[in-house]
Short mmCIF file of C-alpha atoms and ligand atoms in Angstrom, two decimals:
data_model
loop_
_atom_site.label_atom_id
_atom_site.label_comp_id
_atom_site.label_asym_id
_atom_site.label_seq_id
_atom_site.Cartn_x
_atom_site.Cartn_y
_atom_site.Cartn_z
CA UNK A 226 -6.18 8.82 -12.52
CA UNK A 227 -6.36 7.48 -16.06
CA UNK A 228 -3.22 9.25 -17.14
CA UNK A 229 -1.53 9.53 -13.80
CA UNK A 230 1.83 9.02 -15.42
CA UNK A 231 1.38 11.93 -17.78
CA UNK A 232 3.16 14.31 -15.45
CA UNK A 233 6.06 11.89 -15.04
CA UNK A 234 8.05 13.22 -17.95
CA UNK A 235 11.51 13.47 -16.40
CA UNK A 236 14.36 11.21 -17.49
CA UNK A 237 14.00 8.82 -14.54
CA UNK A 238 10.37 8.09 -15.23
CA UNK A 239 10.78 8.13 -18.98
CA UNK A 240 12.71 4.89 -18.60
CA UNK A 241 9.84 3.49 -16.53
CA UNK A 242 7.32 4.56 -19.15
CA UNK A 243 9.34 2.95 -21.93
CA UNK A 244 9.46 -0.28 -19.95
CA UNK A 245 5.72 -0.16 -19.33
CA UNK A 246 5.10 0.17 -23.05
CA UNK A 247 7.43 -2.74 -23.80
CA UNK A 248 6.09 -5.19 -21.21
CA UNK A 249 2.43 -4.29 -21.58
CA UNK A 250 1.97 -6.20 -24.81
CA UNK A 251 3.45 -9.38 -23.33
CA UNK A 252 2.34 -11.76 -20.61
CA UNK A 253 5.61 -11.41 -18.73
CA UNK A 254 5.55 -11.32 -14.97
CA UNK A 255 6.78 -7.97 -13.73
CA UNK A 256 8.28 -7.10 -10.37
CA UNK A 257 7.62 -3.50 -9.37
CA UNK A 258 10.03 -2.22 -6.78
CA UNK A 259 10.43 1.10 -5.07
CA UNK A 260 9.90 2.87 -1.78
CA UNK A 261 6.48 3.27 -0.27
CA UNK A 262 4.33 5.82 -2.09
CA UNK A 263 6.35 6.06 -5.32
CA UNK A 264 3.48 4.86 -7.49
CA UNK A 265 3.91 1.10 -7.86
CA UNK A 266 0.19 0.60 -8.04
CA UNK A 267 -0.17 3.41 -10.54
CA UNK A 268 2.41 1.67 -12.74
CA UNK A 269 0.66 -1.70 -12.34
CA UNK A 270 -2.59 -0.13 -13.51
CA UNK A 271 -0.83 1.47 -16.47
CA UNK A 272 0.60 -1.89 -17.52
CA UNK A 273 -2.78 -3.58 -17.29
CA UNK A 274 -4.52 -0.80 -19.19
CA UNK A 275 -2.01 -0.93 -22.02
CA UNK A 276 -2.15 -4.73 -22.22
CA UNK A 277 -4.40 -6.98 -24.31
CA UNK A 278 -6.00 -7.95 -20.99
CA UNK A 279 -7.33 -4.41 -20.43
CA UNK A 280 -10.92 -5.52 -21.02
CA UNK A 281 -10.60 -8.10 -18.24
CA UNK A 282 -10.27 -7.43 -14.51
CA UNK A 283 -7.20 -6.24 -12.68
CA UNK A 284 -7.48 -7.70 -9.21
CA UNK A 285 -5.23 -6.42 -6.49
CA UNK A 286 -4.42 -8.25 -3.33
CA UNK A 287 -2.43 -6.79 -0.48
CA UNK A 288 -0.45 -9.73 0.83
CA UNK A 289 0.45 -7.85 4.01
CA UNK A 290 -3.11 -7.23 5.06
CA UNK A 291 -4.30 -10.76 5.71
CA UNK A 292 -3.26 -13.55 8.02
CA UNK A 293 -1.76 -16.63 6.39
CA UNK A 294 -4.91 -18.73 6.05
CA UNK A 295 -7.13 -15.94 4.77
CA UNK A 296 -4.50 -14.87 2.27
CA UNK A 297 -4.39 -18.37 0.84
CA UNK A 298 -8.15 -18.37 0.55
CA UNK A 299 -8.20 -14.92 -1.06
CA UNK A 300 -5.67 -16.04 -3.65
CA UNK A 301 -6.80 -19.56 -4.36
CA UNK A 302 -10.33 -19.78 -2.96
CA UNK A 303 -11.64 -22.47 -0.67
CA UNK A 304 -14.05 -25.36 -0.50
CA UNK A 305 -16.74 -25.39 2.12
CA UNK A 306 -15.18 -26.65 5.35
CA UNK A 307 -11.65 -26.01 4.03
CA UNK A 308 -10.92 -24.28 7.33
CA UNK A 309 -12.87 -23.12 10.36
CA UNK A 310 -15.34 -20.50 9.23
CA UNK A 311 -15.39 -21.56 5.55
CA UNK A 312 -19.15 -22.06 5.29
CA UNK A 313 -19.42 -22.12 1.54
CA UNK A 314 -17.31 -22.56 -1.56
CA UNK A 315 -15.54 -19.42 -2.61
CA UNK A 316 -13.40 -18.76 -5.67
CA UNK A 317 -10.11 -16.96 -5.15
CA UNK A 318 -8.49 -14.16 -7.11
CA UNK A 319 -6.67 -16.59 -9.40
CA UNK A 320 -10.05 -17.91 -10.52
CA UNK A 321 -11.81 -14.56 -10.64
CA UNK A 322 -9.11 -12.85 -12.65
CA UNK A 323 -9.33 -15.30 -15.58
CA UNK A 324 -7.69 -13.73 -18.63
CA UNK A 325 -7.01 -10.66 -16.54
CA UNK A 326 -4.22 -9.48 -14.31
CA UNK A 327 -3.44 -10.01 -10.64
CA UNK A 328 -1.41 -7.52 -8.69
CA UNK A 329 0.28 -9.14 -5.71
CA UNK A 330 1.03 -6.14 -3.56
CA UNK A 331 3.64 -6.41 -0.81
CA UNK A 332 4.78 -9.76 -2.15
CA UNK A 333 7.64 -9.75 0.35
CA UNK A 334 5.11 -10.43 3.12
CA UNK A 335 3.85 -13.72 1.73
CA UNK A 336 4.65 -16.54 4.19
CA UNK A 337 7.02 -19.24 2.95
CA UNK A 338 4.37 -21.94 2.78
CA UNK A 339 2.27 -19.87 0.40
CA UNK A 340 5.31 -18.90 -1.62
CA UNK A 341 5.55 -22.55 -2.71
CA UNK A 342 1.94 -22.51 -3.86
CA UNK A 343 2.49 -19.24 -5.71
CA UNK A 344 5.54 -20.64 -7.44
CA UNK A 345 3.48 -23.59 -8.61
CA UNK A 346 0.72 -21.44 -10.07
CA UNK A 347 3.27 -19.18 -11.78
CA UNK A 348 5.07 -22.14 -13.30
CA UNK A 349 2.18 -24.32 -14.38
CA UNK A 350 -0.90 -22.13 -14.15
CA UNK A 351 -2.37 -24.71 -11.78
CA UNK A 352 -3.60 -24.60 -8.21
CA UNK A 353 -6.14 -26.09 -5.83
CA UNK A 354 -8.59 -24.29 -3.59
CA UNK A 355 -7.99 -24.55 0.15
CA UNK A 356 -9.56 -27.84 1.21
CA UNK A 357 -10.19 -28.72 -2.44
CA UNK A 358 -8.91 -31.67 -4.39
CA UNK A 359 -9.54 -30.65 -7.97
CA UNK A 360 -6.65 -29.03 -9.80
CA UNK A 361 -7.80 -25.80 -11.43
CA UNK A 362 -6.24 -24.03 -14.40
CA UNK A 363 -5.77 -20.32 -14.55
CA UNK A 364 -4.71 -17.82 -17.16
CA UNK A 365 -3.64 -14.68 -15.36
CA UNK A 366 -0.86 -12.22 -15.75
CA UNK A 367 0.96 -11.52 -12.51
CA UNK A 368 2.36 -8.18 -11.45
CA UNK A 369 4.09 -8.21 -8.07
CA UNK A 370 5.12 -5.23 -6.00
CA UNK A 371 7.32 -4.74 -2.99
CA UNK A 372 9.14 -2.03 -1.11
CA UNK A 373 11.49 -4.60 0.39
CA UNK A 374 14.78 -5.72 -1.02
CA UNK A 375 13.86 -9.30 -1.88
CA UNK A 376 17.49 -10.33 -2.24
CA UNK A 377 18.05 -9.38 1.38
CA UNK A 378 14.92 -11.33 2.30
CA UNK A 379 16.32 -14.35 0.45
CA UNK A 380 19.53 -14.04 2.45
CA UNK A 381 17.48 -14.05 5.64
CA UNK A 382 15.66 -17.17 4.57
CA UNK A 383 12.34 -15.33 4.33
CA UNK A 384 11.87 -15.42 0.60
CA UNK A 385 12.30 -18.30 -1.84
CA UNK A 386 14.99 -17.72 -4.38
CA UNK A 387 13.16 -19.72 -7.06
CA UNK A 388 10.04 -17.60 -6.61
CA UNK A 389 12.14 -14.47 -6.81
CA UNK A 390 13.58 -15.49 -10.18
CA UNK A 391 10.12 -16.39 -11.39
CA UNK A 392 8.72 -12.99 -10.42
CA UNK A 393 11.73 -11.01 -11.47
CA UNK A 394 11.49 -11.74 -15.20
CA UNK A 395 11.31 -8.01 -15.66
CA UNK A 396 11.88 -5.57 -12.89
CA UNK A 397 10.68 -2.02 -12.97
CA UNK A 398 12.26 0.11 -10.28
CA UNK A 399 10.26 3.23 -9.65
CA UNK A 400 12.57 5.95 -8.41
CA UNK A 401 11.81 7.92 -5.26
CA UNK A 402 10.42 11.42 -5.71
CA UNK A 403 13.70 13.01 -4.53
CA UNK A 404 15.38 11.55 -7.63
CA UNK A 405 12.86 13.21 -9.93
CA UNK A 406 12.23 16.57 -8.38
CA UNK A 407 11.55 18.08 -11.78
CA UNK A 408 8.16 16.36 -11.62
CA UNK A 409 7.08 18.06 -8.40
CA UNK A 410 5.48 21.15 -10.04
CA UNK A 411 3.41 19.01 -12.40
CA UNK A 412 2.47 16.66 -9.58
CA UNK A 413 1.36 19.58 -7.40
CA UNK A 414 -0.97 20.75 -10.18
CA UNK A 415 -2.40 17.29 -10.78
CA UNK A 416 -2.83 16.44 -7.11
CA UNK A 417 -4.27 19.87 -6.29
CA UNK A 418 -6.83 19.58 -9.07
CA UNK A 419 -7.79 16.10 -7.85
CA UNK A 420 -8.07 17.20 -4.20
CA UNK A 421 -10.12 20.28 -5.12
CA UNK A 422 -12.47 18.10 -7.13
CA UNK A 423 -12.69 15.52 -4.34
CA UNK A 424 -13.52 18.05 -1.62
CA UNK A 425 -15.42 20.57 -3.74
CA UNK A 426 -12.93 23.38 -3.12
CA UNK A 427 -11.01 25.84 -5.24
CA UNK A 428 -7.82 26.20 -3.25
CA UNK A 429 -4.74 27.54 -5.01
CA UNK A 430 -1.11 27.17 -4.06
CA UNK A 431 1.15 30.16 -4.54
CA UNK A 432 4.78 30.33 -5.64
CA UNK A 433 6.35 30.56 -2.15
CA UNK A 434 4.65 27.40 -0.96
CA UNK A 435 5.42 25.66 -4.23
CA UNK A 436 9.07 26.44 -3.66
CA UNK A 437 8.90 24.90 -0.20
CA UNK A 438 7.20 21.82 -1.55
CA UNK A 439 9.84 21.53 -4.25
CA UNK A 440 12.61 21.62 -1.64
CA UNK A 441 11.19 19.03 0.74
CA UNK A 442 12.86 15.59 0.66
CA UNK A 443 9.58 13.60 0.49
CA UNK A 444 10.54 10.41 2.30
CA UNK A 445 6.91 9.28 1.84
CA UNK A 446 7.13 10.10 -1.87
CA UNK A 447 4.05 10.95 -3.92
CA UNK A 448 1.67 9.71 -1.26
CA UNK A 449 3.19 12.14 1.23
CA UNK A 450 2.92 15.01 -1.25
CA UNK A 451 -0.66 14.00 -1.97
CA UNK A 452 -1.49 13.97 1.76
CA UNK A 453 0.04 17.41 2.29
CA UNK A 454 -1.97 18.82 -0.61
CA UNK A 455 -5.16 17.19 0.62
CA UNK A 456 -4.55 18.69 4.04
CA UNK A 457 -4.03 22.13 2.51
CA UNK A 458 -7.28 21.78 0.58
CA UNK A 459 -9.31 20.38 3.48
CA UNK A 460 -7.96 22.63 6.21
CA UNK A 461 -8.54 25.76 4.22
CA UNK A 462 -5.79 27.03 2.06
CA UNK A 463 -2.11 27.62 1.89
CA UNK A 464 -2.00 29.89 4.92
CA UNK A 465 -2.15 26.69 6.93
CA UNK A 466 0.88 25.19 5.30
CA UNK A 467 3.13 25.55 8.30
CA UNK A 468 5.78 23.19 9.64
CA UNK A 469 3.19 20.87 11.11
CA UNK A 470 1.48 20.25 7.82
CA UNK A 471 4.67 18.96 6.32
CA UNK A 472 5.11 16.37 9.04
CA UNK A 473 3.82 12.87 8.48
CA UNK A 474 0.69 12.37 10.59
CA UNK A 475 2.17 9.88 13.00
CA UNK A 476 4.67 12.35 14.41
CA UNK A 477 1.95 14.88 15.13
CA UNK A 478 0.38 13.61 18.36
CA UNK A 479 -2.50 15.57 19.82
CA UNK A 480 -0.72 16.21 23.11
CA UNK A 481 2.14 14.76 25.07
CA UNK A 482 0.92 12.51 27.85
CA UNK A 483 1.21 14.22 31.24
CA UNK A 484 3.63 11.55 32.38
CA UNK A 485 6.13 12.81 29.81
CA UNK A 486 7.02 15.80 31.97
CA UNK A 487 7.31 14.04 35.32
CA UNK A 488 10.12 11.59 35.97
CA UNK A 489 8.68 8.16 36.58
CA UNK A 490 9.92 6.11 39.48
CA UNK A 491 7.23 3.49 40.09
CA UNK A 492 8.00 0.29 38.23
CA UNK A 493 4.35 -0.24 37.31
CA UNK A 494 4.10 3.28 35.90
CA UNK A 495 7.28 2.79 33.90
CA UNK A 496 6.02 -0.50 32.49
CA UNK A 497 2.66 1.00 31.62
CA UNK A 498 4.28 3.93 29.86
CA UNK A 499 6.68 1.69 27.91
CA UNK A 500 3.80 -0.57 26.87
CA UNK A 501 1.80 2.43 25.74
CA UNK A 502 4.69 3.83 23.72
CA UNK A 503 5.28 0.47 22.08
CA UNK A 504 1.58 0.15 21.35
CA UNK A 505 1.46 3.61 19.83
CA UNK A 506 4.36 2.83 17.53
CA UNK A 507 2.88 -0.50 16.47
CA UNK A 508 -0.51 1.07 15.78
CA UNK A 509 0.97 3.99 13.83
CA UNK A 510 3.08 1.60 11.80
CA UNK A 511 0.17 -0.70 11.01
CA UNK A 512 -2.06 2.23 10.06
CA UNK A 513 0.57 3.41 7.67
CA UNK A 514 1.06 -0.05 6.20
CA UNK A 515 -2.66 -0.46 5.66
CA UNK A 516 -2.99 3.15 4.48
CA UNK A 517 -5.31 3.88 7.37
CA UNK A 518 -7.61 1.05 6.51
CA UNK A 519 -8.73 0.61 10.08
CA UNK A 520 -10.65 -2.60 9.48
CA UNK A 521 -7.50 -4.26 8.16
CA UNK A 522 -5.28 -2.67 10.77
CA UNK A 523 -7.53 -3.91 13.58
CA UNK A 524 -7.50 -7.40 12.11
CA UNK A 525 -3.74 -7.49 11.85
CA UNK A 526 -3.27 -6.06 15.32
CA UNK A 527 -5.76 -8.65 16.53
CA UNK A 528 -7.96 -6.19 18.32
CA UNK A 529 -11.54 -5.17 17.63
CA UNK A 530 -12.30 -2.30 15.28
CA UNK A 531 -13.82 -0.35 18.15
CA UNK A 532 -10.78 -0.90 20.33
CA UNK A 533 -8.58 0.39 17.53
CA UNK A 534 -10.64 3.57 17.11
CA UNK A 535 -10.39 4.13 20.85
CA UNK A 536 -6.63 3.62 20.81
CA UNK A 537 -6.16 5.95 17.82
CA UNK A 538 -7.75 8.73 19.84
CA UNK A 539 -6.02 7.66 23.03
CA UNK A 540 -2.59 7.67 21.40
CA UNK A 541 -3.24 11.01 19.74
CA UNK A 542 -2.69 9.62 16.27
CA UNK A 543 -3.88 11.98 13.57
CA UNK A 544 -5.31 10.40 10.47
CA UNK A 545 -4.24 11.78 7.08
CA UNK A 546 -6.53 14.32 5.48
CA UNK A 547 -8.24 11.77 3.28
CA UNK A 548 -9.77 10.26 6.39
CA UNK A 549 -10.89 13.47 8.02
CA UNK A 550 -14.40 13.36 6.61
CA UNK A 551 -14.93 9.71 7.46
CA UNK A 552 -13.77 10.49 10.98
CA UNK A 553 -16.32 13.22 11.33
CA UNK A 554 -19.03 10.84 10.23
CA UNK A 555 -17.72 8.14 12.54
CA UNK A 556 -17.64 10.36 15.62
CA UNK A 557 -20.97 11.99 14.83
CA UNK A 558 -22.80 8.68 14.71
N1 ATP B 906 2.18 10.05 -11.31
C1 ATP B 906 1.25 10.25 -10.40
N2 ATP B 906 0.36 11.25 -10.53
C2 ATP B 906 -0.58 11.47 -9.60
N3 ATP B 906 -0.71 10.73 -8.48
C3 ATP B 906 0.14 9.73 -8.31
C4 ATP B 906 1.16 9.42 -9.24
N4 ATP B 906 1.86 8.36 -8.79
C5 ATP B 906 1.31 8.03 -7.60
N5 ATP B 906 0.26 8.83 -7.32
C6 ATP B 906 -0.58 8.76 -6.14
O1 ATP B 906 0.26 8.59 -5.01
C7 ATP B 906 -0.26 7.63 -4.13
C8 ATP B 906 0.75 6.49 -3.99
O2 ATP B 906 0.82 5.76 -5.20
P1 ATP B 906 0.79 4.16 -5.19
O3 ATP B 906 -0.29 3.66 -4.30
O4 ATP B 906 0.78 3.69 -6.58
O5 ATP B 906 2.21 3.91 -4.51
P2 ATP B 906 2.88 2.57 -4.03
O6 ATP B 906 4.26 2.59 -4.52
O7 ATP B 906 2.01 1.42 -4.42
O8 ATP B 906 2.90 2.77 -2.45
P3 ATP B 906 2.93 1.65 -1.28
O9 ATP B 906 4.28 0.99 -1.34
O10 ATP B 906 2.76 2.49 -0.06
O11 ATP B 906 1.80 0.74 -1.55
C9 ATP B 906 -1.57 7.15 -4.72
O12 ATP B 906 -2.63 7.80 -4.07
C10 ATP B 906 -1.47 7.55 -6.17
O13 ATP B 906 -2.73 7.83 -6.70
MG1 MG B 907 0.98 0.05 -3.19
#
């Protein structure tokens, strides 16, 4: 992954690469925008690596994955007793990343109250731990990422305008894959080599399949392409690259529930079915948002990990290829 951007040689990404080179040497806060799966994290890593802070940590925090209170503690740390369950002092990312870089992923999900605290640390380099009184100093470089339109969020009253201007010193918009199709062949090679290495295979992809991959619209961008290639590698070669493989996992349920073919008349049945459908959507959405991190997804859905695993099977949700092996281990044990 060291030179992940090497294959991104087209004109759209050349602009991104130029910007990376320019901002890397500075301490400027950078806002990385772009659809899900375009490579925002890859760009954040490239900036950090090319910066004078490269020898220090790059700490990433997914602001969507934690409830309000835990997110504050992850960012700023807490004092013992700062909240229920805080049994000991714990430093947060802003302390741990001293002289390094913090990537605030999914910044659009930060609750308003914490946005004020973030603004303060960005402006003055100062913060307090949760439940703490001492003001702490920090020297970190902040990279923020979002797939939301923050200006729309400002209009809706969900994002502070002052924080937006603070974060948006420099914005790097990473274009969707459909706007840089010329990179698809190179990406296929790089992702195929990585997947073969990861799974110990030597699968090749022939010209006909490559053409199909080059024509697809890739709404899930590079992550979707990566998942398709991993599935090809794991499931045994290009012969399996049929329509189903191109579909994102959440629209490939194991089987339609029997109720789907019979008209429902009982109110209870109808309610149960609607609840189940809503649940399935919510679970699929959360799994996608957490990239199938089931521990996080369970926490955010406020159900136990075990209950989530049960529901994944029950709802016929197929995990992406990268999880296949873990699943086998999980079900075997
Ligand atoms: N240029 C590239 N070459 C190879 N792999 C890439 C490249 N860009 C992205 N990827 C891979 O694609 C996947 C998605 O990239 P990344 O996580 O950076 O996207 P993202 O924009 O942060 O997505 P999200 O909004 O869903 O968090 C990752 O697994 C990453 O390794
Ligand atoms: Mg990301």
